[in-house]
Amino acid sequence: MKIVFATKNRGKVREVQEKLKEFGIEVVPIDEVAEVEAPEETGKTFCENAYQKATYYSEKLGMPVIAEDSGLEVKALGGKPGVYSSRFAGENATDEENNRKLIEELRKRGLENSPARYVSFIFLAFLEKAGLWSEGEVRGRVITEPRGTGGFGYDPLFIPKGYGKTMAELPLKEKNRISHRGKAVEKLVNIIRLVKKL
Ligand code: ITT
């Protein structure tokens, strides 16, 4: 089985490819199938954005696709950056710029860390405006001293609950086992299997 993954984020592609390999499913990044301009993300929730992206690309391509919307919610910042995680330091911000902004925001408040969680919503669009979705989260805390070179985004600043290492210090397989995205992908596979049995 092959699934087209509509994302421009290489980190997401790597993780979902690796995770779905466990289930014998091949993930094809959308840019290997067609050149489609990314839609604007206007949703106020991860769920809305995942739905919007998946249905947009599926309609453009005329085939089933999955899309994912995810982000980091930091307690000390009232849940920010949330759906704005990829643009926390401004449109087209790099991971480094977003991380620097997060560190600044924590330090401004006199904090060295704060409870936080990563959230992931995945939507598989396969009929006009219909499909399947799943959600995953991982709780932990963010720190102000980056550590590690793996993963992407805020991983050098995020320590999962029960771990002494940041996500960026964990091997990909381990991150996938405990992460928001890994859990959402696994649940989606279970739903697909159930639907196939119906
Ligand atoms: P697509 O919309 O094309 O999929 P994107 O990177 O813009 O790519 P999102 O809008 O879903 O995707 O934003 C996700 C952001 O949340 C991502 O850029 C990181 O800043 C952060 N993020 C999500 N999952 C993460 C993870 O596993 N590790 C680190 N940061 C993560």
PDB file of C-alpha atoms and ligand atoms in Angstrom:
ATOM      1  CA  MET A   1       0.000   0.000   0.000  1.00  0.00           C
ATOM      2  CA  LYS A   2       1.192   3.519  -0.867  1.00  0.00           C
ATOM      3  CA  ILE A   3       0.066   6.806   0.699  1.00  0.00           C
ATOM      4  CA  VAL A   4       0.804  10.301  -0.617  1.00  0.00           C
ATOM      5  CA  PHE A   5       1.842  12.646   2.211  1.00  0.00           C
ATOM      6  CA  ALA A   6       1.072  16.307   1.502  1.00  0.00           C
ATOM      7  CA  THR A   7       3.695  18.287   3.403  1.00  0.00           C
ATOM      8  CA  LYS A   8       6.624  20.567   2.688  1.00  0.00           C
ATOM      9  CA  ASN A   9       8.297  19.640   5.968  1.00  0.00           C
ATOM     10  CA  ARG A  10      11.155  17.127   5.406  1.00  0.00           C
ATOM     11  CA  GLY A  11      11.283  16.258   9.115  1.00  0.00           C
ATOM     12  CA  LYS A  12       7.647  15.113   9.018  1.00  0.00           C
ATOM     13  CA  VAL A  13       8.282  13.050   5.863  1.00  0.00           C
ATOM     14  CA  ARG A  14      11.257  11.238   7.467  1.00  0.00           C
ATOM     15  CA  GLU A  15       9.307  10.369  10.594  1.00  0.00           C
ATOM     16  CA  VAL A  16       6.081   9.244   8.898  1.00  0.00           C
ATOM     17  CA  GLN A  17       8.035   7.211   6.307  1.00  0.00           C
ATOM     18  CA  GLU A  18       9.937   5.431   9.062  1.00  0.00           C
ATOM     19  CA  LYS A  19       6.809   4.821  11.152  1.00  0.00           C
ATOM     20  CA  LEU A  20       4.650   3.507   8.299  1.00  0.00           C
ATOM     21  CA  LYS A  21       7.457   1.187   7.155  1.00  0.00           C
ATOM     22  CA  GLU A  22       6.671  -0.820  10.322  1.00  0.00           C
ATOM     23  CA  PHE A  23       3.194  -1.408   8.871  1.00  0.00           C
ATOM     24  CA  GLY A  24       4.371  -2.186   5.324  1.00  0.00           C
ATOM     25  CA  ILE A  25       3.011   1.113   3.981  1.00  0.00           C
ATOM     26  CA  GLU A  26       5.118   3.223   1.614  1.00  0.00           C
ATOM     27  CA  VAL A  27       4.912   6.994   2.036  1.00  0.00           C
ATOM     28  CA  VAL A  28       5.336   9.114  -1.097  1.00  0.00           C
ATOM     29  CA  PRO A  29       6.048  12.827  -0.485  1.00  0.00           C
ATOM     30  CA  ILE A  30       3.690  14.977  -2.554  1.00  0.00           C
ATOM     31  CA  ASP A  31       6.524  16.762  -4.380  1.00  0.00           C
ATOM     32  CA  GLU A  32       7.403  13.413  -6.006  1.00  0.00           C
ATOM     33  CA  VAL A  33       3.873  13.194  -7.432  1.00  0.00           C
ATOM     34  CA  ALA A  34       3.053  16.759  -8.514  1.00  0.00           C
ATOM     35  CA  GLU A  35       3.980  20.381  -8.039  1.00  0.00           C
ATOM     36  CA  VAL A  36       1.158  21.914  -6.034  1.00  0.00           C
ATOM     37  CA  GLU A  37       1.328  25.292  -4.322  1.00  0.00           C
ATOM     38  CA  ALA A  38       0.815  25.065  -0.542  1.00  0.00           C
ATOM     39  CA  PRO A  39      -2.536  26.397   0.706  1.00  0.00           C
ATOM     40  CA  GLU A  40      -2.775  29.184   3.271  1.00  0.00           C
ATOM     41  CA  GLU A  41      -3.266  27.796   6.769  1.00  0.00           C
ATOM     42  CA  THR A  42      -6.218  29.728   8.157  1.00  0.00           C
ATOM     43  CA  GLY A  43      -7.556  27.310  10.787  1.00  0.00           C
ATOM     44  CA  LYS A  44      -7.643  28.121  14.492  1.00  0.00           C
ATOM     45  CA  THR A  45      -7.090  24.489  15.497  1.00  0.00           C
ATOM     46  CA  PHE A  46      -4.740  21.669  14.441  1.00  0.00           C
ATOM     47  CA  CYS A  47      -7.805  19.674  13.412  1.00  0.00           C
ATOM     48  CA  GLU A  48      -9.113  22.394  11.075  1.00  0.00           C
ATOM     49  CA  ASN A  49      -5.700  22.870   9.447  1.00  0.00           C
ATOM     50  CA  ALA A  50      -5.107  19.134   8.911  1.00  0.00           C
ATOM     51  CA  TYR A  51      -8.573  18.808   7.341  1.00  0.00           C
ATOM     52  CA  GLN A  52      -8.033  21.906   5.153  1.00  0.00           C
ATOM     53  CA  LYS A  53      -4.620  20.765   3.895  1.00  0.00           C
ATOM     54  CA  ALA A  54      -5.664  17.174   3.195  1.00  0.00           C
ATOM     55  CA  THR A  55      -8.884  18.046   1.334  1.00  0.00           C
ATOM     56  CA  TYR A  56      -7.121  20.829  -0.628  1.00  0.00           C
ATOM     57  CA  TYR A  57      -4.359  18.529  -1.922  1.00  0.00           C
ATOM     58  CA  SER A  58      -6.675  15.565  -2.446  1.00  0.00           C
ATOM     59  CA  GLU A  59      -8.981  17.665  -4.624  1.00  0.00           C
ATOM     60  CA  LYS A  60      -6.030  19.126  -6.578  1.00  0.00           C
ATOM     61  CA  LEU A  61      -4.568  15.671  -7.249  1.00  0.00           C
ATOM     62  CA  GLY A  62      -7.799  13.697  -7.518  1.00  0.00           C
ATOM     63  CA  MET A  63      -6.427  10.998  -5.219  1.00  0.00           C
ATOM     64  CA  PRO A  64      -6.352  10.136  -1.501  1.00  0.00           C
ATOM     65  CA  VAL A  65      -3.708  11.993   0.510  1.00  0.00           C
ATOM     66  CA  ILE A  66      -2.751  12.433   4.135  1.00  0.00           C
ATOM     67  CA  ALA A  67      -1.830  15.793   5.668  1.00  0.00           C
ATOM     68  CA  GLU A  68      -0.743  16.572   9.189  1.00  0.00           C
ATOM     69  CA  ASP A  69      -0.953  19.668  11.361  1.00  0.00           C
ATOM     70  CA  SER A  70       1.038  19.824  14.552  1.00  0.00           C
ATOM     71  CA  GLY A  71       2.645  22.150  17.030  1.00  0.00           C
ATOM     72  CA  LEU A  72       3.925  22.890  20.473  1.00  0.00           C
ATOM     73  CA  GLU A  73       1.764  24.267  23.300  1.00  0.00           C
ATOM     74  CA  VAL A  74       3.718  25.857  26.155  1.00  0.00           C
ATOM     75  CA  LYS A  75       1.893  26.333  29.459  1.00  0.00           C
ATOM     76  CA  ALA A  76       3.797  29.467  30.544  1.00  0.00           C
ATOM     77  CA  LEU A  77       2.832  31.105  27.217  1.00  0.00           C
ATOM     78  CA  GLY A  78      -0.873  30.282  27.548  1.00  0.00           C
ATOM     79  CA  GLY A  79      -0.645  27.493  24.930  1.00  0.00           C
ATOM     80  CA  LYS A  80       1.454  29.417  22.387  1.00  0.00           C
ATOM     81  CA  PRO A  81       2.879  28.953  19.794  1.00  0.00           C
ATOM     82  CA  GLY A  82       0.171  26.310  19.054  1.00  0.00           C
ATOM     83  CA  VAL A  83      -1.047  26.402  15.453  1.00  0.00           C
ATOM     84  CA  TYR A  84       1.510  29.156  14.803  1.00  0.00           C
ATOM     85  CA  SER A  85       4.464  26.914  15.764  1.00  0.00           C
ATOM     86  CA  SER A  86       6.125  27.002  12.330  1.00  0.00           C
ATOM     87  CA  ARG A  87       5.731  30.825  12.137  1.00  0.00           C
ATOM     88  CA  PHE A  88       6.359  31.786  15.791  1.00  0.00           C
ATOM     89  CA  ALA A  89       9.228  34.140  14.894  1.00  0.00           C
ATOM     90  CA  GLY A  90       7.449  35.360  11.726  1.00  0.00           C
ATOM     91  CA  GLU A  91       6.422  34.087   8.258  1.00  0.00           C
ATOM     92  CA  ASN A  92       9.090  31.746   6.800  1.00  0.00           C
ATOM     93  CA  ALA A  93      11.000  31.656  10.102  1.00  0.00           C
ATOM     94  CA  THR A  94      13.644  28.939  10.418  1.00  0.00           C
ATOM     95  CA  ASP A  95      13.619  26.355  13.223  1.00  0.00           C
ATOM     96  CA  GLU A  96      16.570  28.200  14.814  1.00  0.00           C
ATOM     97  CA  GLU A  97      14.677  31.520  14.788  1.00  0.00           C
ATOM     98  CA  ASN A  98      11.581  29.917  16.314  1.00  0.00           C
ATOM     99  CA  ASN A  99      13.680  28.243  19.007  1.00  0.00           C
ATOM    100  CA  ARG A 100      15.436  31.518  19.820  1.00  0.00           C
ATOM    101  CA  LYS A 101      12.050  33.247  20.151  1.00  0.00           C
ATOM    102  CA  LEU A 102      10.789  30.519  22.496  1.00  0.00           C
ATOM    103  CA  ILE A 103      13.898  30.823  24.698  1.00  0.00           C
ATOM    104  CA  GLU A 104      13.468  34.632  24.796  1.00  0.00           C
ATOM    105  CA  GLU A 105       9.800  34.357  25.773  1.00  0.00           C
ATOM    106  CA  LEU A 106      10.632  31.984  28.643  1.00  0.00           C
ATOM    107  CA  ARG A 107      13.586  34.078  29.867  1.00  0.00           C
ATOM    108  CA  LYS A 108      11.466  37.263  29.713  1.00  0.00           C
ATOM    109  CA  ARG A 109       9.249  35.588  32.285  1.00  0.00           C
ATOM    110  CA  GLY A 110      12.234  34.568  34.413  1.00  0.00           C
ATOM    111  CA  LEU A 111      11.717  30.882  33.531  1.00  0.00           C
ATOM    112  CA  GLU A 112      14.248  28.163  32.720  1.00  0.00           C
ATOM    113  CA  ASN A 113      11.550  25.678  31.759  1.00  0.00           C
ATOM    114  CA  SER A 114       7.783  25.203  31.436  1.00  0.00           C
ATOM    115  CA  PRO A 115       5.393  22.267  31.054  1.00  0.00           C
ATOM    116  CA  ALA A 116       4.487  21.803  27.378  1.00  0.00           C
ATOM    117  CA  ARG A 117       2.989  19.337  24.938  1.00  0.00           C
ATOM    118  CA  TYR A 118       3.284  18.489  21.256  1.00  0.00           C
ATOM    119  CA  VAL A 119       0.037  17.804  19.397  1.00  0.00           C
ATOM    120  CA  SER A 120      -0.482  16.131  16.003  1.00  0.00           C
ATOM    121  CA  PHE A 121      -3.620  15.800  13.884  1.00  0.00           C
ATOM    122  CA  ILE A 122      -3.547  13.647  10.758  1.00  0.00           C
ATOM    123  CA  PHE A 123      -6.310  13.655   8.174  1.00  0.00           C
ATOM    124  CA  LEU A 124      -6.623  11.121   5.362  1.00  0.00           C
ATOM    125  CA  ALA A 125      -8.809  12.649   2.655  1.00  0.00           C
ATOM    126  CA  PHE A 126     -10.200  10.142   0.183  1.00  0.00           C
ATOM    127  CA  LEU A 127     -13.651  11.328  -0.789  1.00  0.00           C
ATOM    128  CA  GLU A 128     -14.816  14.854  -1.452  1.00  0.00           C
ATOM    129  CA  LYS A 129     -14.754  16.523   1.985  1.00  0.00           C
ATOM    130  CA  ALA A 130     -14.695  13.166   3.791  1.00  0.00           C
ATOM    131  CA  GLY A 131     -12.005  11.009   5.277  1.00  0.00           C
ATOM    132  CA  LEU A 132     -10.479   9.634   8.456  1.00  0.00           C
ATOM    133  CA  TRP A 133      -8.514  11.403  11.147  1.00  0.00           C
ATOM    134  CA  SER A 134      -6.515  10.718  14.251  1.00  0.00           C
ATOM    135  CA  GLU A 135      -4.762  12.669  16.988  1.00  0.00           C
ATOM    136  CA  GLY A 136      -1.705  12.174  19.168  1.00  0.00           C
ATOM    137  CA  GLU A 137       0.032  14.098  21.941  1.00  0.00           C
ATOM    138  CA  VAL A 138       3.185  13.865  24.023  1.00  0.00           C
ATOM    139  CA  ARG A 139       3.589  15.740  27.273  1.00  0.00           C
ATOM    140  CA  GLY A 140       6.832  17.087  28.654  1.00  0.00           C
ATOM    141  CA  ARG A 141       8.608  20.374  29.272  1.00  0.00           C
ATOM    142  CA  VAL A 142      10.578  22.936  27.309  1.00  0.00           C
ATOM    143  CA  ILE A 143      13.970  24.226  28.437  1.00  0.00           C
ATOM    144  CA  THR A 144      16.120  27.246  27.550  1.00  0.00           C
ATOM    145  CA  GLU A 145      19.395  25.413  26.724  1.00  0.00           C
ATOM    146  CA  PRO A 146      19.127  23.546  23.386  1.00  0.00           C
ATOM    147  CA  ARG A 147      20.514  19.977  23.291  1.00  0.00           C
ATOM    148  CA  GLY A 148      20.869  17.425  20.483  1.00  0.00           C
ATOM    149  CA  THR A 149      20.887  17.430  16.694  1.00  0.00           C
ATOM    150  CA  GLY A 150      18.182  14.903  15.744  1.00  0.00           C
ATOM    151  CA  GLY A 151      14.529  15.549  14.865  1.00  0.00           C
ATOM    152  CA  PHE A 152      13.512  19.049  13.766  1.00  0.00           C
ATOM    153  CA  GLY A 153      11.688  22.160  14.979  1.00  0.00           C
ATOM    154  CA  TYR A 154      11.574  22.581  18.752  1.00  0.00           C
ATOM    155  CA  ASP A 155      13.070  19.132  19.487  1.00  0.00           C
ATOM    156  CA  PRO A 156      16.351  20.475  20.996  1.00  0.00           C
ATOM    157  CA  LEU A 157      14.222  22.304  23.608  1.00  0.00           C
ATOM    158  CA  PHE A 158      11.621  19.608  24.389  1.00  0.00           C
ATOM    159  CA  ILE A 159      12.111  16.943  27.065  1.00  0.00           C
ATOM    160  CA  PRO A 160       9.386  14.255  27.044  1.00  0.00           C
ATOM    161  CA  LYS A 161       7.950  13.301  30.443  1.00  0.00           C
ATOM    162  CA  GLY A 162       9.966  10.505  32.066  1.00  0.00           C
ATOM    163  CA  TYR A 163      13.069  11.235  29.957  1.00  0.00           C
ATOM    164  CA  GLY A 164      16.317  13.018  30.808  1.00  0.00           C
ATOM    165  CA  LYS A 165      17.015  13.753  27.140  1.00  0.00           C
ATOM    166  CA  THR A 166      15.540  16.170  24.626  1.00  0.00           C
ATOM    167  CA  MET A 167      13.659  14.827  21.591  1.00  0.00           C
ATOM    168  CA  ALA A 168      16.664  15.902  19.499  1.00  0.00           C
ATOM    169  CA  GLU A 169      18.876  13.533  21.542  1.00  0.00           C
ATOM    170  CA  LEU A 170      16.657  10.492  20.892  1.00  0.00           C
ATOM    171  CA  PRO A 171      17.117   8.124  17.928  1.00  0.00           C
ATOM    172  CA  LEU A 172      14.383   8.489  15.272  1.00  0.00           C
ATOM    173  CA  LYS A 173      12.780   5.128  16.168  1.00  0.00           C
ATOM    174  CA  GLU A 174      12.506   6.131  19.837  1.00  0.00           C
ATOM    175  CA  LYS A 175      11.055   9.549  18.995  1.00  0.00           C
ATOM    176  CA  ASN A 176       8.495   7.826  16.728  1.00  0.00           C
ATOM    177  CA  ARG A 177       7.542   5.396  19.501  1.00  0.00           C
ATOM    178  CA  ILE A 178       6.583   8.117  21.979  1.00  0.00           C
ATOM    179  CA  SER A 179       5.859  11.183  19.859  1.00  0.00           C
ATOM    180  CA  HIS A 180       2.563  12.918  19.080  1.00  0.00           C
ATOM    181  CA  ARG A 181       3.062  12.155  15.363  1.00  0.00           C
ATOM    182  CA  GLY A 182       4.065   8.524  15.930  1.00  0.00           C
ATOM    183  CA  LYS A 183       0.941   7.957  18.023  1.00  0.00           C
ATOM    184  CA  ALA A 184      -1.356   9.704  15.535  1.00  0.00           C
ATOM    185  CA  VAL A 185       0.090   7.647  12.648  1.00  0.00           C
ATOM    186  CA  GLU A 186      -0.327   4.387  14.554  1.00  0.00           C
ATOM    187  CA  LYS A 187      -3.949   5.182  15.399  1.00  0.00           C
ATOM    188  CA  LEU A 188      -4.678   6.078  11.771  1.00  0.00           C
ATOM    189  CA  VAL A 189      -3.287   2.709  10.626  1.00  0.00           C
ATOM    190  CA  ASN A 190      -5.553   0.929  13.110  1.00  0.00           C
ATOM    191  CA  ILE A 191      -8.569   2.871  11.818  1.00  0.00           C
ATOM    192  CA  ILE A 192      -7.675   2.036   8.183  1.00  0.00           C
ATOM    193  CA  ARG A 193      -7.443  -1.650   9.141  1.00  0.00           C
ATOM    194  CA  LEU A 194     -10.826  -1.536  10.869  1.00  0.00           C
ATOM    195  CA  VAL A 195     -12.457   0.176   7.886  1.00  0.00           C
ATOM    196  CA  LYS A 196     -10.966  -2.409   5.507  1.00  0.00           C
ATOM    197  CA  LYS A 197     -12.591  -5.179   7.570  1.00  0.00           C
ATOM    198  CA  LEU A 198     -16.085  -3.584   7.387  1.00  0.00           C
TER     199      LEU A 198
HETATM  200  P1  ITT B   1       3.274  21.399   6.362  1.00  0.00           P
HETATM  201  O1  ITT B   1       2.137  22.331   6.733  1.00  0.00           O
HETATM  202  O2  ITT B   1       3.672  21.535   4.943  1.00  0.00           O
HETATM  203  O3  ITT B   1       3.018  19.989   6.755  1.00  0.00           O
HETATM  204  P2  ITT B   1       4.720  22.833   8.453  1.00  0.00           P
HETATM  205  O4  ITT B   1       6.078  22.674   9.062  1.00  0.00           O
HETATM  206  O5  ITT B   1       4.287  24.223   8.078  1.00  0.00           O
HETATM  207  O6  ITT B   1       4.599  21.848   7.187  1.00  0.00           O
HETATM  208  P3  ITT B   1       2.690  22.766  10.506  1.00  0.00           P
HETATM  209  O7  ITT B   1       1.943  23.940  10.007  1.00  0.00           O
HETATM  210  O8  ITT B   1       1.913  21.566  10.980  1.00  0.00           O
HETATM  211  O9  ITT B   1       3.695  22.177   9.421  1.00  0.00           O
HETATM  212  O10 ITT B   1       3.664  23.268  11.682  1.00  0.00           O
HETATM  213  C1  ITT B   1       4.315  22.342  12.481  1.00  0.00           C
HETATM  214  C2  ITT B   1       5.363  23.050  13.319  1.00  0.00           C
HETATM  215  O11 ITT B   1       5.245  22.619  14.677  1.00  0.00           O
HETATM  216  C3  ITT B   1       6.759  22.636  12.878  1.00  0.00           C
HETATM  217  O12 ITT B   1       7.246  23.475  11.852  1.00  0.00           O
HETATM  218  C4  ITT B   1       7.545  22.756  14.196  1.00  0.00           C
HETATM  219  O13 ITT B   1       7.865  24.095  14.437  1.00  0.00           O
HETATM  220  C5  ITT B   1       6.504  22.311  15.226  1.00  0.00           C
HETATM  221  N1  ITT B   1       6.553  20.844  15.402  1.00  0.00           N
HETATM  222  C6  ITT B   1       5.577  19.938  15.101  1.00  0.00           C
HETATM  223  N2  ITT B   1       5.969  18.688  15.345  1.00  0.00           N
HETATM  224  C7  ITT B   1       7.227  18.773  15.809  1.00  0.00           C
HETATM  225  C8  ITT B   1       8.181  17.822  16.202  1.00  0.00           C
HETATM  226  O14 ITT B   1       7.937  16.513  16.140  1.00  0.00           O
HETATM  227  N3  ITT B   1       9.367  18.255  16.610  1.00  0.00           N
HETATM  228  C9  ITT B   1       9.636  19.569  16.657  1.00  0.00           C
HETATM  229  N4  ITT B   1       8.815  20.537  16.279  1.00  0.00           N
HETATM  230  C10 ITT B   1       7.594  20.153  15.850  1.00  0.00           C
END
